[in-house]
Short mmCIF file of N, CA and C and ligand atoms in Angstrom, two decimals:
data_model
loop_
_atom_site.label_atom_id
_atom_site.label_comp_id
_atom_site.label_asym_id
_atom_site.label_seq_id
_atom_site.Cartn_x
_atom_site.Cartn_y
_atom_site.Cartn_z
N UNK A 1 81.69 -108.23 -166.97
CA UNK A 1 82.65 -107.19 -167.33
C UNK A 1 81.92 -105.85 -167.35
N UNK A 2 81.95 -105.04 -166.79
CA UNK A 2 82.18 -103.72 -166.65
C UNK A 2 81.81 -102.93 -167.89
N UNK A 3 81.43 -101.74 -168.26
CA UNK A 3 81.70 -100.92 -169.11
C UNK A 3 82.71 -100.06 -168.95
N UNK A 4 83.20 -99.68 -167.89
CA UNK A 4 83.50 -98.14 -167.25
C UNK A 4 85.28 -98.77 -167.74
N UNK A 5 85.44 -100.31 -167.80
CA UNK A 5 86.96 -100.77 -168.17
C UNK A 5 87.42 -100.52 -169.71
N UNK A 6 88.70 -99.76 -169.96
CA UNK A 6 88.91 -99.52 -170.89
C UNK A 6 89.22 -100.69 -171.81
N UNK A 7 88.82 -100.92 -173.14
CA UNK A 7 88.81 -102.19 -173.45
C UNK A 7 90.10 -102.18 -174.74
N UNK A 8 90.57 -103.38 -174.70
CA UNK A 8 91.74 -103.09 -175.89
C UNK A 8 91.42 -103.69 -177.39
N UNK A 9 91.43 -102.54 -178.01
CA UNK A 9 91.24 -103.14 -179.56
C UNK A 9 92.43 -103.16 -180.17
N UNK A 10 91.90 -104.54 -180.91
CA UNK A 10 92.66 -105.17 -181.69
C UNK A 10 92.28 -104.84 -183.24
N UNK A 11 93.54 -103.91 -183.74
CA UNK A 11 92.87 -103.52 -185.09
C UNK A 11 93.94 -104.59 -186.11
N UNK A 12 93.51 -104.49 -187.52
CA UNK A 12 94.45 -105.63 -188.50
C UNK A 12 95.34 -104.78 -188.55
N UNK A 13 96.02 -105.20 -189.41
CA UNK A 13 97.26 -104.36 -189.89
C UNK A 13 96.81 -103.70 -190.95
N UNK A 14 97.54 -102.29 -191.45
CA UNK A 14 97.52 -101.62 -192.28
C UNK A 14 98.39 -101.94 -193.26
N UNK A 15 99.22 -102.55 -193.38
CA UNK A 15 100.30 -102.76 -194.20
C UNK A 15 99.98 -103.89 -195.20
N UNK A 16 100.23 -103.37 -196.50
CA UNK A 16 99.42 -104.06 -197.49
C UNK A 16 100.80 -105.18 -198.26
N UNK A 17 100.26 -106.85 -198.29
CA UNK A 17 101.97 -107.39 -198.48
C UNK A 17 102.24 -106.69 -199.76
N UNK A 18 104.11 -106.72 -199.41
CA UNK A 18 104.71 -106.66 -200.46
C UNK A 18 104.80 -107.56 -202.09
N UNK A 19 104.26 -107.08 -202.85
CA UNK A 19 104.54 -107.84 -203.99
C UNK A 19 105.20 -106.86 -204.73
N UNK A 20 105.91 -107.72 -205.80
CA UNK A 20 106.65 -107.24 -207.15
C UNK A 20 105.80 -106.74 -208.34
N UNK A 21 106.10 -105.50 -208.41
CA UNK A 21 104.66 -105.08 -209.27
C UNK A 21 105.33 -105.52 -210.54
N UNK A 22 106.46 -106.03 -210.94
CA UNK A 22 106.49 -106.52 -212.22
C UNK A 22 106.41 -107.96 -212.22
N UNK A 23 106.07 -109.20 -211.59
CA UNK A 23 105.62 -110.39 -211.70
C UNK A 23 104.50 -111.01 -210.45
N UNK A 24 104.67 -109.94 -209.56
CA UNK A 24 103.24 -110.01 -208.61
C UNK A 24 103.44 -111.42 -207.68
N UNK A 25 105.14 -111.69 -207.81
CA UNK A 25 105.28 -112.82 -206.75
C UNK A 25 105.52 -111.93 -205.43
N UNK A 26 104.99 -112.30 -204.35
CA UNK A 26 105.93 -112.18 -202.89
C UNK A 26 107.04 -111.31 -202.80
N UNK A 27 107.58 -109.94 -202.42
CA UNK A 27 108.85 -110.18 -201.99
C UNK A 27 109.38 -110.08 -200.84
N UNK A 28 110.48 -110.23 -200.44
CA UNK A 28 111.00 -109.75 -199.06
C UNK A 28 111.48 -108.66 -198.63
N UNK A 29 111.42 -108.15 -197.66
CA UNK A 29 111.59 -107.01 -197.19
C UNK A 29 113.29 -106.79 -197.23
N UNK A 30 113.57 -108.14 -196.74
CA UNK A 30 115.30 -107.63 -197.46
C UNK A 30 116.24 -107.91 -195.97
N UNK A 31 117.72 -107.67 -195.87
CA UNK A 31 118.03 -107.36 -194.90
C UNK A 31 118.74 -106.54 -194.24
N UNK A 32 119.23 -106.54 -193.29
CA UNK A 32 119.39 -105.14 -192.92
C UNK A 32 120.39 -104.49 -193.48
N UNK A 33 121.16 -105.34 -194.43
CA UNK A 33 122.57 -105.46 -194.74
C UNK A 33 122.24 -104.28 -196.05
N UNK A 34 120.81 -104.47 -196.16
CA UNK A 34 120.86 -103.38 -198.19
C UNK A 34 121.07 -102.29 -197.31
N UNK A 35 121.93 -101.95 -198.07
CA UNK A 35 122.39 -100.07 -198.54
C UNK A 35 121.47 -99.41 -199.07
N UNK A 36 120.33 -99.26 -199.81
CA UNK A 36 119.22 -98.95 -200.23
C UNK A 36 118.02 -98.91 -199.32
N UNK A 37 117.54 -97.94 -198.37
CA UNK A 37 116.91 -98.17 -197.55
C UNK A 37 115.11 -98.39 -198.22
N UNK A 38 114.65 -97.63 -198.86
CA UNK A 38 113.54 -97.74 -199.86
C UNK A 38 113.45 -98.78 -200.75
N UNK A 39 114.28 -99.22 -201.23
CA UNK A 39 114.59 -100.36 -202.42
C UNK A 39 113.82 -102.01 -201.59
N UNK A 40 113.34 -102.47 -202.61
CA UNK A 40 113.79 -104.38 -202.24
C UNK A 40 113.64 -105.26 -203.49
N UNK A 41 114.35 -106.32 -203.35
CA UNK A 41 114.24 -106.88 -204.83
C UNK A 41 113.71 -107.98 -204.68
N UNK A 42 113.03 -107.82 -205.98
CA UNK A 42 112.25 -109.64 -206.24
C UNK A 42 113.07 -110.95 -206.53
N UNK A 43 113.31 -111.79 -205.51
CA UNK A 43 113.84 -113.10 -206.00
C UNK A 43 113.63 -113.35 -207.08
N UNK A 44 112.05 -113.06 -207.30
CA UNK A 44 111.75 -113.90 -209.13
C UNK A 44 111.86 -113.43 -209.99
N UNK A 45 111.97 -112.13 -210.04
CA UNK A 45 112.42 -111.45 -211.71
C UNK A 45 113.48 -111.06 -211.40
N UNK A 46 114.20 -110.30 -210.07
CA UNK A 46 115.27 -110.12 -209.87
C UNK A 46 115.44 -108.37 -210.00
N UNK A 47 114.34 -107.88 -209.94
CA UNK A 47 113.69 -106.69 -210.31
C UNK A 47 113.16 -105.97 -208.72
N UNK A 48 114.48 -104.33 -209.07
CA UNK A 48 114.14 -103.34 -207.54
C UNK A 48 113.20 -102.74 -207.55
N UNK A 49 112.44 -102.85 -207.20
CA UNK A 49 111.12 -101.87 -206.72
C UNK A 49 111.13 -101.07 -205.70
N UNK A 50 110.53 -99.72 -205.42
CA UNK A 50 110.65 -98.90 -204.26
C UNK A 50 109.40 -99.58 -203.37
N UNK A 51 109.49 -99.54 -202.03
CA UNK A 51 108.84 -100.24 -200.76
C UNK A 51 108.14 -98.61 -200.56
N UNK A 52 106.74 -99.21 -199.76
CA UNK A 52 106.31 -98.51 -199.12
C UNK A 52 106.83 -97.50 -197.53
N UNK A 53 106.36 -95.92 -197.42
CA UNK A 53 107.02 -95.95 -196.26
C UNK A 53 107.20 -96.54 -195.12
N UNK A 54 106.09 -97.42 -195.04
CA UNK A 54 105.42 -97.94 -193.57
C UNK A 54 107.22 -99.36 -193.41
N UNK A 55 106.53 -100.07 -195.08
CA UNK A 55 108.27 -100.47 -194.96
C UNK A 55 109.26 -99.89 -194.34
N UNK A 56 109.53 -99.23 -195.25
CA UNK A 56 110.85 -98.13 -194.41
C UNK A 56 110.89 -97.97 -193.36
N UNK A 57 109.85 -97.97 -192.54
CA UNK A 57 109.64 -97.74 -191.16
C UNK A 57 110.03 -98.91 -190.53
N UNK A 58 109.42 -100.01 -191.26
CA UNK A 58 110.06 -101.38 -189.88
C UNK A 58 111.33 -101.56 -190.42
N UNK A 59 112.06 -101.58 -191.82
CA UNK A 59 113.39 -101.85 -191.87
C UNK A 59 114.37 -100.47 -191.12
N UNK A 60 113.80 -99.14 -191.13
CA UNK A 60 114.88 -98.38 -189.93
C UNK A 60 114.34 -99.11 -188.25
N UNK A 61 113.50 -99.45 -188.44
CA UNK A 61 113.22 -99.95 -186.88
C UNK A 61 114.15 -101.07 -186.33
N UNK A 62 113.88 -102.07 -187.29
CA UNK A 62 114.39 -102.99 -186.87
C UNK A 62 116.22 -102.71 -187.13
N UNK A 63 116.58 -101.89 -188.06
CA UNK A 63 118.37 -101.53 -188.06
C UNK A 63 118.33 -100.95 -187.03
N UNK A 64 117.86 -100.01 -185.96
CA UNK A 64 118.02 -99.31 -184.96
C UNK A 64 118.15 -100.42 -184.04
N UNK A 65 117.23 -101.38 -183.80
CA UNK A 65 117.15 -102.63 -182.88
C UNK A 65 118.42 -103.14 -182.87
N UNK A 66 118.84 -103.59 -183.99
CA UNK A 66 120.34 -103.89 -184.22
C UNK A 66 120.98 -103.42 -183.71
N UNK A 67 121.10 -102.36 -183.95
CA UNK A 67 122.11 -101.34 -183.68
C UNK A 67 122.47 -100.95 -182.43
N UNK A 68 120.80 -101.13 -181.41
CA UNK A 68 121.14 -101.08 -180.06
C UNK A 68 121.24 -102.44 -179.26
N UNK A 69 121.32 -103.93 -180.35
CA UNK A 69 121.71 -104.94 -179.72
C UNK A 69 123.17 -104.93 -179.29
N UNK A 70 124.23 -104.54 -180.90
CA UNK A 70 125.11 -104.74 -180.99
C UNK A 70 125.34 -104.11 -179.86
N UNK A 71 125.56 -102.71 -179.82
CA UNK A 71 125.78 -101.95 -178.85
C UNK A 71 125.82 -102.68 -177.04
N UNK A 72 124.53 -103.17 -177.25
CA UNK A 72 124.12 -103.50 -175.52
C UNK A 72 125.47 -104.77 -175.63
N UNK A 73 125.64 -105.35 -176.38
CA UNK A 73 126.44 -106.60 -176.65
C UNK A 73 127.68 -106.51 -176.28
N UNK A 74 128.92 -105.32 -176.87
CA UNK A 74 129.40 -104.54 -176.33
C UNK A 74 129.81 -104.07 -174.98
N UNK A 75 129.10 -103.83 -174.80
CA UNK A 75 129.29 -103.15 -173.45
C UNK A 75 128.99 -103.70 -172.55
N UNK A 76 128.09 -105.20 -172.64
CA UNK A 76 128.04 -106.32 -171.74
C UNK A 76 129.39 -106.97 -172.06
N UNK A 77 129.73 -107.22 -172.88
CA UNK A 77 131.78 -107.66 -172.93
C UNK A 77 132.41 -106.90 -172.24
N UNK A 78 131.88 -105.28 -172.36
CA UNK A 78 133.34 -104.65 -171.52
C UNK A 78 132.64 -105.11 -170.10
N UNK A 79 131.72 -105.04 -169.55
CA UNK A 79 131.25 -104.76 -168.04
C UNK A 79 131.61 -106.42 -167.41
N UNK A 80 131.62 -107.44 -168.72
CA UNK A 80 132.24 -108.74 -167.96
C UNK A 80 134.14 -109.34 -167.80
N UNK A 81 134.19 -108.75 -168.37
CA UNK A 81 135.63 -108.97 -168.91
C UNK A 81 136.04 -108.53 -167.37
N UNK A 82 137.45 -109.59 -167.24
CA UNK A 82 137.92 -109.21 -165.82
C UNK A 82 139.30 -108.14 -165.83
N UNK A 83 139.15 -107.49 -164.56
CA UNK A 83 139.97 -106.27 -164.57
C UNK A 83 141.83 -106.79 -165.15
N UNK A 84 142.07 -105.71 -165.61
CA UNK A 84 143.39 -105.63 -166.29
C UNK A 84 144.42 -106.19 -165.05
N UNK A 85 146.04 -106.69 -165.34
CA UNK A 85 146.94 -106.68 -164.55
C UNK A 85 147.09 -105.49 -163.70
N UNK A 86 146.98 -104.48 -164.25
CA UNK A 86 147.25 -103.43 -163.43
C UNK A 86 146.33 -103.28 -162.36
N UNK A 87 145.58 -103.21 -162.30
CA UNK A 87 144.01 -103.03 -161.45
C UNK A 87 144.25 -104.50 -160.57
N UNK A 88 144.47 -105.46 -160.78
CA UNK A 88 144.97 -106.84 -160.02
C UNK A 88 145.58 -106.34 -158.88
N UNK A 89 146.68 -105.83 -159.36
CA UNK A 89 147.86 -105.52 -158.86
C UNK A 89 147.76 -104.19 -157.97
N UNK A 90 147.33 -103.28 -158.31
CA UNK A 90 146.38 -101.99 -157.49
C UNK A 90 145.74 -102.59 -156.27
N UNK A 91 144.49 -104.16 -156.67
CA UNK A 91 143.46 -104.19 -155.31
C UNK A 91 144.58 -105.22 -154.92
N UNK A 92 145.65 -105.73 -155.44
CA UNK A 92 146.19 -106.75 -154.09
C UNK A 92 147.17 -105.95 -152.95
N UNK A 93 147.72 -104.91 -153.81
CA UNK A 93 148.11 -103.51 -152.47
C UNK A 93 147.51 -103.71 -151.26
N UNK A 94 146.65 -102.88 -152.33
CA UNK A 94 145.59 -102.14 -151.33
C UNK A 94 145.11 -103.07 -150.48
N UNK A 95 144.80 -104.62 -150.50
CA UNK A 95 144.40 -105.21 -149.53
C UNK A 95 145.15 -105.88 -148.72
N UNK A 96 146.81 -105.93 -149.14
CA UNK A 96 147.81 -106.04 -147.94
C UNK A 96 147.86 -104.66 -147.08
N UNK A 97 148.10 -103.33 -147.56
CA UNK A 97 147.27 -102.35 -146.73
C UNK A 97 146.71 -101.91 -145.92
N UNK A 98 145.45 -102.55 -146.09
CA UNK A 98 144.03 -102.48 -145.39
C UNK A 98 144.97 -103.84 -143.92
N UNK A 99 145.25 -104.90 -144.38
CA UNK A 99 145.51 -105.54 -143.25
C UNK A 99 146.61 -105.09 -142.39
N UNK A 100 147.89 -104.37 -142.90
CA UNK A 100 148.98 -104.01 -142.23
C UNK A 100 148.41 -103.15 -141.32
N UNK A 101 147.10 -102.14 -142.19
CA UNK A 101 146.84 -101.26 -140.71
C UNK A 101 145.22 -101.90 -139.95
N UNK A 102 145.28 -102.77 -140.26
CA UNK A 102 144.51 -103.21 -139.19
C UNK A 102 144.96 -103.80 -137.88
N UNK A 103 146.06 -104.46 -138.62
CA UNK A 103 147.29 -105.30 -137.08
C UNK A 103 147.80 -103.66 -136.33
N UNK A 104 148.27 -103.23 -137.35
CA UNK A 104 149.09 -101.95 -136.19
C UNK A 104 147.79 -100.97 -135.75
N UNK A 105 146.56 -100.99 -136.03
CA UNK A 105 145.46 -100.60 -134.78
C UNK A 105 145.48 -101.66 -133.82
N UNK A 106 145.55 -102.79 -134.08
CA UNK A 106 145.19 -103.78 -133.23
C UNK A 106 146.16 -103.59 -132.35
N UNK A 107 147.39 -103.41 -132.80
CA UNK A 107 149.17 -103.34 -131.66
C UNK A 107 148.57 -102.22 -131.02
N UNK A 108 148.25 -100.94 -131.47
CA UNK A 108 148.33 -99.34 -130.98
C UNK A 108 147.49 -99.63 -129.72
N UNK A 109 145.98 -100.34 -130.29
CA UNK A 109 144.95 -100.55 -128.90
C UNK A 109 145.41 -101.49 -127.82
N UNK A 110 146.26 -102.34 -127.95
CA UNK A 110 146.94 -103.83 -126.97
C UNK A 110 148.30 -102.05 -126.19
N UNK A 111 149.00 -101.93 -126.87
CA UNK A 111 149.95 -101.22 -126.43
C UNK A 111 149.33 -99.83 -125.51
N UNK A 112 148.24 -99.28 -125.75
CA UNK A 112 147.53 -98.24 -125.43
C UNK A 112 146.64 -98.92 -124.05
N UNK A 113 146.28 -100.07 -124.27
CA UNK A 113 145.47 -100.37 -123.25
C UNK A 113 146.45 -100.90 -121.90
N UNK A 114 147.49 -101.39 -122.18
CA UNK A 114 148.94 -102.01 -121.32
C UNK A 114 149.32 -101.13 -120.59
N UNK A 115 149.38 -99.74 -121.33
CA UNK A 115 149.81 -98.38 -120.76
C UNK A 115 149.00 -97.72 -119.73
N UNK A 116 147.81 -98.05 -120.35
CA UNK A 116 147.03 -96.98 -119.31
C UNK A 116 146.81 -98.10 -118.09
N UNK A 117 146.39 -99.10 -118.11
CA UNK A 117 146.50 -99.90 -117.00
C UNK A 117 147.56 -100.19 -116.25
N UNK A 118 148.70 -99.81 -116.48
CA UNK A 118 149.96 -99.97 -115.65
C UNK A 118 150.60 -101.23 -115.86
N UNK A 119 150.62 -101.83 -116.75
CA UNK A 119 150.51 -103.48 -115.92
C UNK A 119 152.36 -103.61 -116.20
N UNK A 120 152.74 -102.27 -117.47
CA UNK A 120 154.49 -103.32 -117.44
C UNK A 120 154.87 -101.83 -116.38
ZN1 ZN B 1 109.25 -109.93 -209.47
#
């Protein structure tokens, strides 16, 4: 290996776990559902404590993620969903249409070519 290759470091994490500073069990970060974006509560005392920012940071991260799942989710329903009656009914026109004037080019060139050749 090379020196001149930029090499990738792997640093730990900075983020120190969450505990309940009033019984020092574990807590969870929560879900996306709290209304309290700073807040999380301890299962075991049942007690809100304010979260660090770095917290705050992955719980708006990950609500934004959400937010642009739902979204993508959305709008993959509208982009699959099949076209309305009306729009049915619009391309089946339009593609009797497209064939009526394809026969009457087809007549115009048979009738145009009959003509100029003399033949009736
Ligand atoms: Zn607690």
């Amino acid at each position: 290996m090379s020196t001149d290759e930029p090499s990738i470091a792997i640093e730990p994490a900075h983020i120190a776990p969450l505990i309940c500073p009033h019984c020092g069990a574990p807590v969870a970060l929560g879900t996306f559902a709290d209304t309290t974006p700073d807040t999380a509560k301890c299962i075991a005392c049942n007690t809100e404590g304010a979260i660090a920012p770095e917290y705050a940071a992955i719980r708006a991260t990950a609500r934004a993620a959400e937010s642009d799942r739902k979204e993508a989710q959305d709008l993959a329903k509208h982009l699959v969903s099949p076209p309305g009656p009306m729009m049915r009914a619009w391309m089946t026109v339009s593609n009797v249409a497209i064939v009526v004037l394809m026969l009457l080019l087809f007549v115009w060139l048979i009738v145009g070519m009959v003509m100029c050749l003399g033949i009736l």
